[in-house]
Coordinates of C-alpha atoms and ligand atoms in Angstrom, one line a residue:
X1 CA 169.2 135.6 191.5
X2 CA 168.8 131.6 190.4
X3 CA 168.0 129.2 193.0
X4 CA 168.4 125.4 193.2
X5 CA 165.4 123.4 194.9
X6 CA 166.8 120.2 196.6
X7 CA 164.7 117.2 197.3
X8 CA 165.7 114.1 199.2
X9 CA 164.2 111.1 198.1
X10 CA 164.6 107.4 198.9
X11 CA 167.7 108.4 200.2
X12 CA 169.1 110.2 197.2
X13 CA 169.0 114.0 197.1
X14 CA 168.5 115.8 193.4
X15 CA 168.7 119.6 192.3
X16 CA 166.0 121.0 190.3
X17 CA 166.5 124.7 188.6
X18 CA 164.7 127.6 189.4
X19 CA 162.6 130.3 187.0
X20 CA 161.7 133.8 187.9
X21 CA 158.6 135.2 185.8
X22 CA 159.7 139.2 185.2
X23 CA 157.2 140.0 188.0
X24 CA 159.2 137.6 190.1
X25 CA 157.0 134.9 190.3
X26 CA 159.2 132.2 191.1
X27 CA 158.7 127.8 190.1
X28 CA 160.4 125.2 190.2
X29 CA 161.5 123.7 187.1
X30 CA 160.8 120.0 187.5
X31 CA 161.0 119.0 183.7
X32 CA 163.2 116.4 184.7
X33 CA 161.6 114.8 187.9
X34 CA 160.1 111.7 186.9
X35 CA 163.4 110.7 184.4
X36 CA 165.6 111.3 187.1
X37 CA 163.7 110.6 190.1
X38 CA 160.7 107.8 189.0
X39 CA 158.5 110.1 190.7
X40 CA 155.7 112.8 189.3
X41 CA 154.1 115.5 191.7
X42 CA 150.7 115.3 192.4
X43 CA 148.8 118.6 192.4
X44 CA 144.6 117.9 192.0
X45 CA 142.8 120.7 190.7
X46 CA 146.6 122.8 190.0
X47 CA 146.5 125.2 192.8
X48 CA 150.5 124.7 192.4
X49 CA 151.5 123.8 188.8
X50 CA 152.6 126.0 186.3
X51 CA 151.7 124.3 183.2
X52 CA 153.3 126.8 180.7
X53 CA 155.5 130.1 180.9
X54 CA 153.0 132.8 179.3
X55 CA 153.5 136.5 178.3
X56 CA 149.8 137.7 177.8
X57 CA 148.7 138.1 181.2
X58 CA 150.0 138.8 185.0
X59 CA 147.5 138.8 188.0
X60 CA 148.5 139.4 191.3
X61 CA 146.1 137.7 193.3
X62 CA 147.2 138.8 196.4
X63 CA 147.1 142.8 195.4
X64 CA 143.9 142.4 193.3
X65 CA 146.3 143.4 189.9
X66 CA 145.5 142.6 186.2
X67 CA 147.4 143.6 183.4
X68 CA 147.0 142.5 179.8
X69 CA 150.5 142.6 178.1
X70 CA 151.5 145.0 181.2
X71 CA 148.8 147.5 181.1
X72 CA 146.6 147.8 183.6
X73 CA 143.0 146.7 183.4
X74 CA 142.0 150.2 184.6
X75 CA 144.1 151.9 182.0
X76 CA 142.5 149.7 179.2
X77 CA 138.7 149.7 180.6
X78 CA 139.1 153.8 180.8
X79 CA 140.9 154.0 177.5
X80 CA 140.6 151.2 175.3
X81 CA 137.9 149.8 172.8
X82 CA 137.3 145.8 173.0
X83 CA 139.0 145.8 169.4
X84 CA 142.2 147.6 170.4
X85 CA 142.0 145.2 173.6
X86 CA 142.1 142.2 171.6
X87 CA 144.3 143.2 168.9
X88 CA 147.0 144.3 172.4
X89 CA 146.2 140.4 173.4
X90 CA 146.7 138.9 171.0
X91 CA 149.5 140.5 169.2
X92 CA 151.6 141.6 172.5
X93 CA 151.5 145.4 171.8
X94 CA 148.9 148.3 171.2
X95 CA 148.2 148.1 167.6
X96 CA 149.1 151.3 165.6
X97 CA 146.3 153.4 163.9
X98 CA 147.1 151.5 160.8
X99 CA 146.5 148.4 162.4
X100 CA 143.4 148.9 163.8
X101 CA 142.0 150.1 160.9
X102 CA 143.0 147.6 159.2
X103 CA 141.9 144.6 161.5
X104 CA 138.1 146.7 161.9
X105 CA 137.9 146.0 158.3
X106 CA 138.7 142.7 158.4
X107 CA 135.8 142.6 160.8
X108 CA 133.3 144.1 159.2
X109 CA 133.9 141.8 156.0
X110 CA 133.6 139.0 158.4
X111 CA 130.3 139.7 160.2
X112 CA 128.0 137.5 158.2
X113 CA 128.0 133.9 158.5
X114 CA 128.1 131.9 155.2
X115 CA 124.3 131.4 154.2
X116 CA 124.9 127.2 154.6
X117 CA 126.1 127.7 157.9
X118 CA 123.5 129.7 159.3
X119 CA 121.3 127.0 158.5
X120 CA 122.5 124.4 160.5
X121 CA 120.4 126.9 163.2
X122 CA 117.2 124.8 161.9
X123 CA 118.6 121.7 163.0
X124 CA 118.8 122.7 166.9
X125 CA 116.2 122.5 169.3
X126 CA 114.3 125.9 170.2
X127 CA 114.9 125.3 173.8
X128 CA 118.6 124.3 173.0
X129 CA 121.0 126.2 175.1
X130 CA 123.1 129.1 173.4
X131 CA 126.5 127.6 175.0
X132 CA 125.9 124.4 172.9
X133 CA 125.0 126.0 169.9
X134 CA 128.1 128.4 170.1
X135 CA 130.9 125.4 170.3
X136 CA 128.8 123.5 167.8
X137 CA 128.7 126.6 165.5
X138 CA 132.5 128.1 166.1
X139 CA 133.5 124.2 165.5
X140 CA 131.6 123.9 161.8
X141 CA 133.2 127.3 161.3
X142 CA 136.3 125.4 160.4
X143 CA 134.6 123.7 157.5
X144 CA 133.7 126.8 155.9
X145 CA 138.2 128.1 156.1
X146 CA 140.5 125.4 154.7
X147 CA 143.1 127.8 154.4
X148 CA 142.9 128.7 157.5
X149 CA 143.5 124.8 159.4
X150 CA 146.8 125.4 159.1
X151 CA 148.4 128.7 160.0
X152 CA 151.5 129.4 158.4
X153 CA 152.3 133.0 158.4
X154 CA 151.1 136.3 160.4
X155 CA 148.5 137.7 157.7
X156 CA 146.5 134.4 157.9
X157 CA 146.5 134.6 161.7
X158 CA 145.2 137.8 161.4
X159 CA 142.4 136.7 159.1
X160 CA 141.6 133.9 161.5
X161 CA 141.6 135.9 164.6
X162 CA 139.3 138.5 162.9
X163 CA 136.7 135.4 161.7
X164 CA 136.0 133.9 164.7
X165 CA 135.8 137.3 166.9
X166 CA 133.5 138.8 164.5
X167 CA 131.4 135.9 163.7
X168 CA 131.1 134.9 167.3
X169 CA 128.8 138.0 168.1
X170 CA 126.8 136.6 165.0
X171 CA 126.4 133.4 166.1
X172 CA 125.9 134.6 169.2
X173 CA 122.7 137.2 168.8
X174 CA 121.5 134.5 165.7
X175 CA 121.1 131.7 168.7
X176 CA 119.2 134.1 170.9
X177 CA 116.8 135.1 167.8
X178 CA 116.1 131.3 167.1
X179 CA 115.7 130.6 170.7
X180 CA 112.4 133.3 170.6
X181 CA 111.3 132.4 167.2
X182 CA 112.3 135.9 165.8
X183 CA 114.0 136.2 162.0
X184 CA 117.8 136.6 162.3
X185 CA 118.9 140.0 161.8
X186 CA 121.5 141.0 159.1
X187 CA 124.2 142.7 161.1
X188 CA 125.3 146.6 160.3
X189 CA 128.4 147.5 158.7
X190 CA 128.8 151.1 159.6
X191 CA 127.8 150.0 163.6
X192 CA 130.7 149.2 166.0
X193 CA 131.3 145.9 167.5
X194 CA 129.5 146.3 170.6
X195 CA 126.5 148.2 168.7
X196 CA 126.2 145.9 166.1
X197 CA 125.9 143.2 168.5
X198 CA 123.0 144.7 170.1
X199 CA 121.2 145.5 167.1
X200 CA 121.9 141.7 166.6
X201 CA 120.5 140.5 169.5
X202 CA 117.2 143.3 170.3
X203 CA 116.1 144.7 166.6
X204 CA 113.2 143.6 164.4
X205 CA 112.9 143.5 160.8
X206 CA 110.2 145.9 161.4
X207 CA 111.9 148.1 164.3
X208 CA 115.8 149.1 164.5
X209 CA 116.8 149.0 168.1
X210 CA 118.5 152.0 169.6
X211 CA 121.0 151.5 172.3
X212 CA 121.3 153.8 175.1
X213 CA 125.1 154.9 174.6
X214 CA 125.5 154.0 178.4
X215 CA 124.6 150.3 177.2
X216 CA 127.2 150.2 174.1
X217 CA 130.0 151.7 176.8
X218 CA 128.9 148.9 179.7
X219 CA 129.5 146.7 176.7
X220 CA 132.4 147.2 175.6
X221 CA 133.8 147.7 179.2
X222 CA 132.3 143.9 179.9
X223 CA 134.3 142.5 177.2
X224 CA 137.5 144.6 177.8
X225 CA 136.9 143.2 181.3
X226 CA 137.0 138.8 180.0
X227 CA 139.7 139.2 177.4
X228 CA 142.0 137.2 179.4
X229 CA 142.6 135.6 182.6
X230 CA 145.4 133.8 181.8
X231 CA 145.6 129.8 182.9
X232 CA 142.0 129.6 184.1
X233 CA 140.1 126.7 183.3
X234 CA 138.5 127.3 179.7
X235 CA 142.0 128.9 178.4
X236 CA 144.0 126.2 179.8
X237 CA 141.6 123.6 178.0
X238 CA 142.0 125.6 174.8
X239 CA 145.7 125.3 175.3
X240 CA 145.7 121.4 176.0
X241 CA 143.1 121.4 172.8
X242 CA 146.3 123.5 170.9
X243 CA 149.1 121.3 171.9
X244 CA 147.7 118.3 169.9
X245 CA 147.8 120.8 166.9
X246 CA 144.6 121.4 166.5
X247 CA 143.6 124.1 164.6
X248 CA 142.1 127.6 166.0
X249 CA 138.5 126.8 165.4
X250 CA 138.5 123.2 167.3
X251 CA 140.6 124.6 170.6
X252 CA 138.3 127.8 171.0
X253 CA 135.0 125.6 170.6
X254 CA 136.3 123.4 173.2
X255 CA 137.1 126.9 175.1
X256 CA 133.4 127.4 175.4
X257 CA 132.3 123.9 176.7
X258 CA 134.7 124.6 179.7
X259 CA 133.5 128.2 180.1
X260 CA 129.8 126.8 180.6
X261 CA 130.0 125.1 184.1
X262 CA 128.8 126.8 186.8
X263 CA 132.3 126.6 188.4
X264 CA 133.4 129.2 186.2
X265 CA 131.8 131.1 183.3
X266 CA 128.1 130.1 184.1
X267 CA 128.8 131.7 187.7
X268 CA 127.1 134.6 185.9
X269 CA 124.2 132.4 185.7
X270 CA 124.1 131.2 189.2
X271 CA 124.5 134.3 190.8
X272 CA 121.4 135.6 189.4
X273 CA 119.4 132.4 190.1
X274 CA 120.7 132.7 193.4
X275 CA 119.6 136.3 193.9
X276 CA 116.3 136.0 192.2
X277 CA 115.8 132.8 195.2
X278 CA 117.1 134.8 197.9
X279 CA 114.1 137.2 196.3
X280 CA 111.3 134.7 195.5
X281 CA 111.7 133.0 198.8
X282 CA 111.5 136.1 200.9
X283 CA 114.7 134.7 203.2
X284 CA 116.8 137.3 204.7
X285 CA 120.0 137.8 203.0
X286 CA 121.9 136.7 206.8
X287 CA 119.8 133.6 207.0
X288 CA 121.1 132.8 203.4
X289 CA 124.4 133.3 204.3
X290 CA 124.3 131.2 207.4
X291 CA 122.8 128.0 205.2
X292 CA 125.9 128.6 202.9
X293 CA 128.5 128.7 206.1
X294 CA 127.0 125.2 207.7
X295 CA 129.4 122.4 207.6
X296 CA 129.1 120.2 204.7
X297 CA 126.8 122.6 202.9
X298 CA 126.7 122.0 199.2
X299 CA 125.5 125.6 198.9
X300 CA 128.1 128.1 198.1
X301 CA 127.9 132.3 197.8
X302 CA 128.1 132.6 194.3
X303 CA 130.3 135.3 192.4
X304 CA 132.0 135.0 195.5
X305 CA 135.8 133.6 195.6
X306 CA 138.7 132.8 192.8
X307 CA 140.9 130.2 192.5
X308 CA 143.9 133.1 192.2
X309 CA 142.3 136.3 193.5
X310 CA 142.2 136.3 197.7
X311 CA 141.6 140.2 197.6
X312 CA 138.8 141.9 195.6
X313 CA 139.0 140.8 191.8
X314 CA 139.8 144.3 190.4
X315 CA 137.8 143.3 187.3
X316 CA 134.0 143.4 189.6
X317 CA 135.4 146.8 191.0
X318 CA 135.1 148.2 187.6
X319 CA 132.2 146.5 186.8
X320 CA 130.3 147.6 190.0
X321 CA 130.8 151.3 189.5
X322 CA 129.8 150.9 185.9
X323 CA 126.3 148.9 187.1
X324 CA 125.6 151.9 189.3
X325 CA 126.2 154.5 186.8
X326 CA 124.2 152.3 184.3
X327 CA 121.3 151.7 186.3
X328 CA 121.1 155.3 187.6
X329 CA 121.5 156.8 184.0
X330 CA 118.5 154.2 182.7
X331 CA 116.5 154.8 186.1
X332 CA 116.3 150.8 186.6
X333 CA 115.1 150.1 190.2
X334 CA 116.8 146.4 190.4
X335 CA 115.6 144.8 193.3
X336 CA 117.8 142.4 192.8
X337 CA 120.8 144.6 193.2
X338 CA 119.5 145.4 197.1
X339 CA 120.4 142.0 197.7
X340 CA 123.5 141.9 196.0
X341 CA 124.6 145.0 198.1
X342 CA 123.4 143.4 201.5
X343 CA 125.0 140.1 200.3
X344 CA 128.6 141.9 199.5
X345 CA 128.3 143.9 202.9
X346 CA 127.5 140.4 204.8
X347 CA 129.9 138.5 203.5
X348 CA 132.6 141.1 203.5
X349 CA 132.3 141.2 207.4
X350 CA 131.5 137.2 208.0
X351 CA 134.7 135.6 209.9
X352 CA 133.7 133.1 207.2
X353 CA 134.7 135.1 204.2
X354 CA 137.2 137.2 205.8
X355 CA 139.2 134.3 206.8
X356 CA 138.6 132.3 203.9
X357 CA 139.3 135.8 201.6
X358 CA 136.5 135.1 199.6
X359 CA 135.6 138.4 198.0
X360 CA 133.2 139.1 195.1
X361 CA 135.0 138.5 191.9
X362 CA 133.5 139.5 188.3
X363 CA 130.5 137.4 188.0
X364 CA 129.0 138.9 190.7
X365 CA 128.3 141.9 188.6
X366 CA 128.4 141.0 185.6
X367 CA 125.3 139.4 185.9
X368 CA 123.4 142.6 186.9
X369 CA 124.9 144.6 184.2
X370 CA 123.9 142.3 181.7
X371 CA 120.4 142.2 183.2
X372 CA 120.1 145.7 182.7
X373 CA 121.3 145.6 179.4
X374 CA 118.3 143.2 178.8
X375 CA 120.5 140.1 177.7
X376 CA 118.8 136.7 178.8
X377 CA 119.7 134.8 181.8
X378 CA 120.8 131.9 179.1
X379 CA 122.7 134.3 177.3
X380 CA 124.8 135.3 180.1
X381 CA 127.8 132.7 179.2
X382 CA 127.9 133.5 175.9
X383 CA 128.6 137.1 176.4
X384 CA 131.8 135.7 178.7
X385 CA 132.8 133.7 175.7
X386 CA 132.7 136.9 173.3
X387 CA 134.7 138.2 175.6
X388 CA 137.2 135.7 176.0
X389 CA 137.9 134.9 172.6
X390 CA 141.1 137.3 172.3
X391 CA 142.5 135.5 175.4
X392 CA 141.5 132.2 173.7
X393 CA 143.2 133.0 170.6
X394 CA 146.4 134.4 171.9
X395 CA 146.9 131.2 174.0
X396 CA 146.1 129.5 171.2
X397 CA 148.6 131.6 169.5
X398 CA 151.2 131.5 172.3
X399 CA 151.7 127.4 171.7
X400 CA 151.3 127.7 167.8
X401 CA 154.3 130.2 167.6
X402 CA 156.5 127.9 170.0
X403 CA 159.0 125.6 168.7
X404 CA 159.7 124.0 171.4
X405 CA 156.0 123.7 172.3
X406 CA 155.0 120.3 173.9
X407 CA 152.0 118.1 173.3
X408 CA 150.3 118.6 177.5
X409 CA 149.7 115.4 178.5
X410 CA 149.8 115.1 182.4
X411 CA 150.5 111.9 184.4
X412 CA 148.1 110.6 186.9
X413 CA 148.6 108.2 190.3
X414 CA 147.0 105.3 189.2
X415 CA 144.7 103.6 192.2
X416 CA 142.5 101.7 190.7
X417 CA 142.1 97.7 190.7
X418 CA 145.7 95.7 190.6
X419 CA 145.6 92.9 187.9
X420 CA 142.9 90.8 187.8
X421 CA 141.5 88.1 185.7
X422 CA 138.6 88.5 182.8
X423 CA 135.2 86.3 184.3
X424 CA 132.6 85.2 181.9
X425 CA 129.6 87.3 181.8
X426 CA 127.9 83.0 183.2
X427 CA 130.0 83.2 185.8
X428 CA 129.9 87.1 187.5
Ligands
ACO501 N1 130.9 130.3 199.2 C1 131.1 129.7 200.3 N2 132.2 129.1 200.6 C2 133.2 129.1 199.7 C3 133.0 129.7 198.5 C4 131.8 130.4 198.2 N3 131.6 131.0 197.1 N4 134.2 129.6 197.7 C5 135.0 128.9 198.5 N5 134.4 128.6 199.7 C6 135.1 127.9 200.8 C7 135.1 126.4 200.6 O1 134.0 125.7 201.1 C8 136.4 126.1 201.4 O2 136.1 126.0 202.7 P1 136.8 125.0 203.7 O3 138.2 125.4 203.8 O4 136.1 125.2 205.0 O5 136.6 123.6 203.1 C9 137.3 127.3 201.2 O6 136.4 128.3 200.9 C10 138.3 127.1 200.0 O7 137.5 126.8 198.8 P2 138.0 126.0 197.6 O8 136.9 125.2 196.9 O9 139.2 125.2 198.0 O10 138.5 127.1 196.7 P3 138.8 127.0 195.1 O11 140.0 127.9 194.9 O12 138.9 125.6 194.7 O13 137.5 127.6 194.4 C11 135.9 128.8 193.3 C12 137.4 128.7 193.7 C13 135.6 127.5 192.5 C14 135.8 130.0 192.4 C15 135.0 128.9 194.5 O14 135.4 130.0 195.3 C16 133.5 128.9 194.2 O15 132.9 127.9 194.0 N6 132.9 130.2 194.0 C17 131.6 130.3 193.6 C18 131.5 130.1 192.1 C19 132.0 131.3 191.4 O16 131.7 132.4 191.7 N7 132.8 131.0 190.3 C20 133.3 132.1 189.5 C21 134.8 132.2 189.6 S1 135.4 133.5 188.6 C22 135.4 132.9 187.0 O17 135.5 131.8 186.8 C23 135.3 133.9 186.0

């Protein structure tokens, strides 16, 4: 059923349409607001504003559901490889055998980086951070595919899509290696994504590293897990990147630079540090949580809470079991897991959290399975934005294949000085 929204203003009232999502998320269509009205709604930080219509992804916040393209995350993370995941974001449907095949290939031909652009390594820092390197890298990308700045049909796409996911992982492991002085390794053809990533990342010249198979499945179920979100911060940036008409390359670099705050993808980060200080410092787990509750702490619980989920985030479900089966399987005594447990079991019963519905969402484990798996603290982001890229590029996608797609340029309420005159710097 349509609905009209009426609002009364200045005397004057005005009807705005309505739009229903197919899961009946319902908005008000206010397109026409400011041309008709003079006024623009003010939303800070977008709790309320729909800034696109989407078909990728559909969380229910409220019921702790995720679906990629429909499916459920729990269908994909039991069923699913990251590949087929991404190829299902990004394309809209399950890819058929042919398909698949076809986009491993593309791949595998697309592992190695171009010899000129692996050095531009040299010219970072050692200590430089692997989020800065990555957007740096994924940006000079784009020099290397001219062909590819402007998209023009689905093949090229394709081609594109397959680049920057496979070369990411490259990039990726080839940052860690510089960032501990060790030679890049050459990755393997014949080894799957996730496989070829670790050998990436942990073997030596002079020593092939052999992952646990446990490791390669917490993997793959970690990046199944970030392939999309929909309108979060970093894909919403990669879409207001895309509107201008940048090209593929430029909006998923600038992807990354939103993923790295500690708001968001670099909670992976901080929930570590903040375990490994809970540890260090010998405080009790209830005294930490009762600095975080006092009024005007700065402190926060982190991997606890989501802009959109306000029951448990269905993705650290997944990844919890999969941490317990993982560190059982490879013995690891974490003691840092203890306080993650007495943390969750705290907070879950704190009027605080309860009331607040701040629940632990998929950083929280995320940054124990990736512990396990040996991957650096620093590293921690990066493996969100391997993840993420699918999500990235089928946004990125989503406004490219638009018509009617707008450059997003929002208004503001202006409160600054009124007009004033310029003083000479002899007379300030
Ligand atoms: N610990 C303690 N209190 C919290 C937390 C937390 N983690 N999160 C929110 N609150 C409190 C706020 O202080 C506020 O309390 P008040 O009403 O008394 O002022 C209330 O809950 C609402 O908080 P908001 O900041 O309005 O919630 P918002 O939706 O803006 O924030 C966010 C969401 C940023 C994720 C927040 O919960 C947070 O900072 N969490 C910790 C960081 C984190 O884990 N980020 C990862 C998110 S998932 C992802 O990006 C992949």
């Amino acid at each position: 059923m349509s609905h009209t929204c009426r609002i009364e203003l200045d005397g004057k009232s005005y009807d705005f349409p309505t739009v229903e999502g197919t899961e009946n998320e319902r908005g008000i269509d206010i397109t026409t607001l400011r041309d008709r009205t003079g006024y623009i709604t003010l939303d800070e930080g977008y709790g309320n504003t729909g800034s696109c219509t989407s078909a990728i992804t559909y969380i229910d916040g409220d019921k702790g559901i995720l679906r990629y393209r429909g499916i459920p995350i729990e269908q994909l993370a039991e069923k699913a490889s990251f590949i087929e995941t991404a190829w299902l974001v990004i394309w809209g449907r399950l890819p058929t055998a042919e398909e698949l095949q076809r986009f491993r290939t593309r791949l595998t031909a697309n592992e190695m980086l171009h010899e000129s652009l692996r050095n531009n390594f040299e010219g970072f820092p050692p200590n430089a951070h692997p989020m800065a390197i990555l957007s740096a890298m994924i940006n000079a990308m784009s020099c290397y595919e001219p062909d590819m700045m402007d998209i023009e049909d689905d093949t090229t796409l394709e081609r594109a899509a397959a680049r920057i996911i496979s070369k990411v992982r490259t990039i990726a492991a080839a940052s860690y290696k510089m960032s501990i002085g060790q030679p890049l390794m050459y990755p393997h053809p014949e080894y799957s994504y996730c496989k070829n990533f670790l050998h990436m990342m942990f073997s030596l010249p002079y020593g092939e590293y052999e992952p646990d198979p446990e490791i390669i499945h917490a993997l793959s179920l970690f990046l199944i897990l970030h392939a999309d979100h929909e309108q979060n911060c970093s894909t919403s940036t990669v879409r207001m990147v895309a509107s201008s008409g940048a090209n593929m390359f430029a909006s998923c670099a600038a992807g990354v630079c939103a993923l790295w705050g500690p708001l968001h993808g670099g909670a992976n980060v901080a929930v570590i540090e903040m375990l490994e200080f809970i540890s260090q410092s010998g405080m009790k787990v209830s005294d930490y949580v009762a600095k975080v509750k006092e009024k005007d702490s700065k402190l926060r619980l982190m991997g606890f809470g989501h802009r959109v989920y306000k029951n448990f985030d269905p993705r650290s479900k997944i990844l919890k079991a999969a941490a317990d089966k993982m560190l059982a399987r490879l013995n690891i005594q974490d003691p840092l897991l203890e306080i993650a447990g007495e943390l969750e079991d705290v907070a879950l019963n704190d009027p605080y959290f309860v009331e607040r519905k701040l629940y632990p969402n998929v950083d929280f484990y995320s940054g124990i399975i990736l512990r396990a798996m040996g991957i650096p603290l620093n590293m921690f982001t990066v493996m969100f934005a391997i993840g993420r890229m699918p999500g990235w590029i089928a946004n990125w996608k989503e406004i490219h294949d638009n018509p009617k797609a707008r450059l997003n340029r929002p208004r503001q309420i202006y409160i600054g000085n009124t007009i004033q005159d310029y003083v000479p710097i002899d007379q300030r």
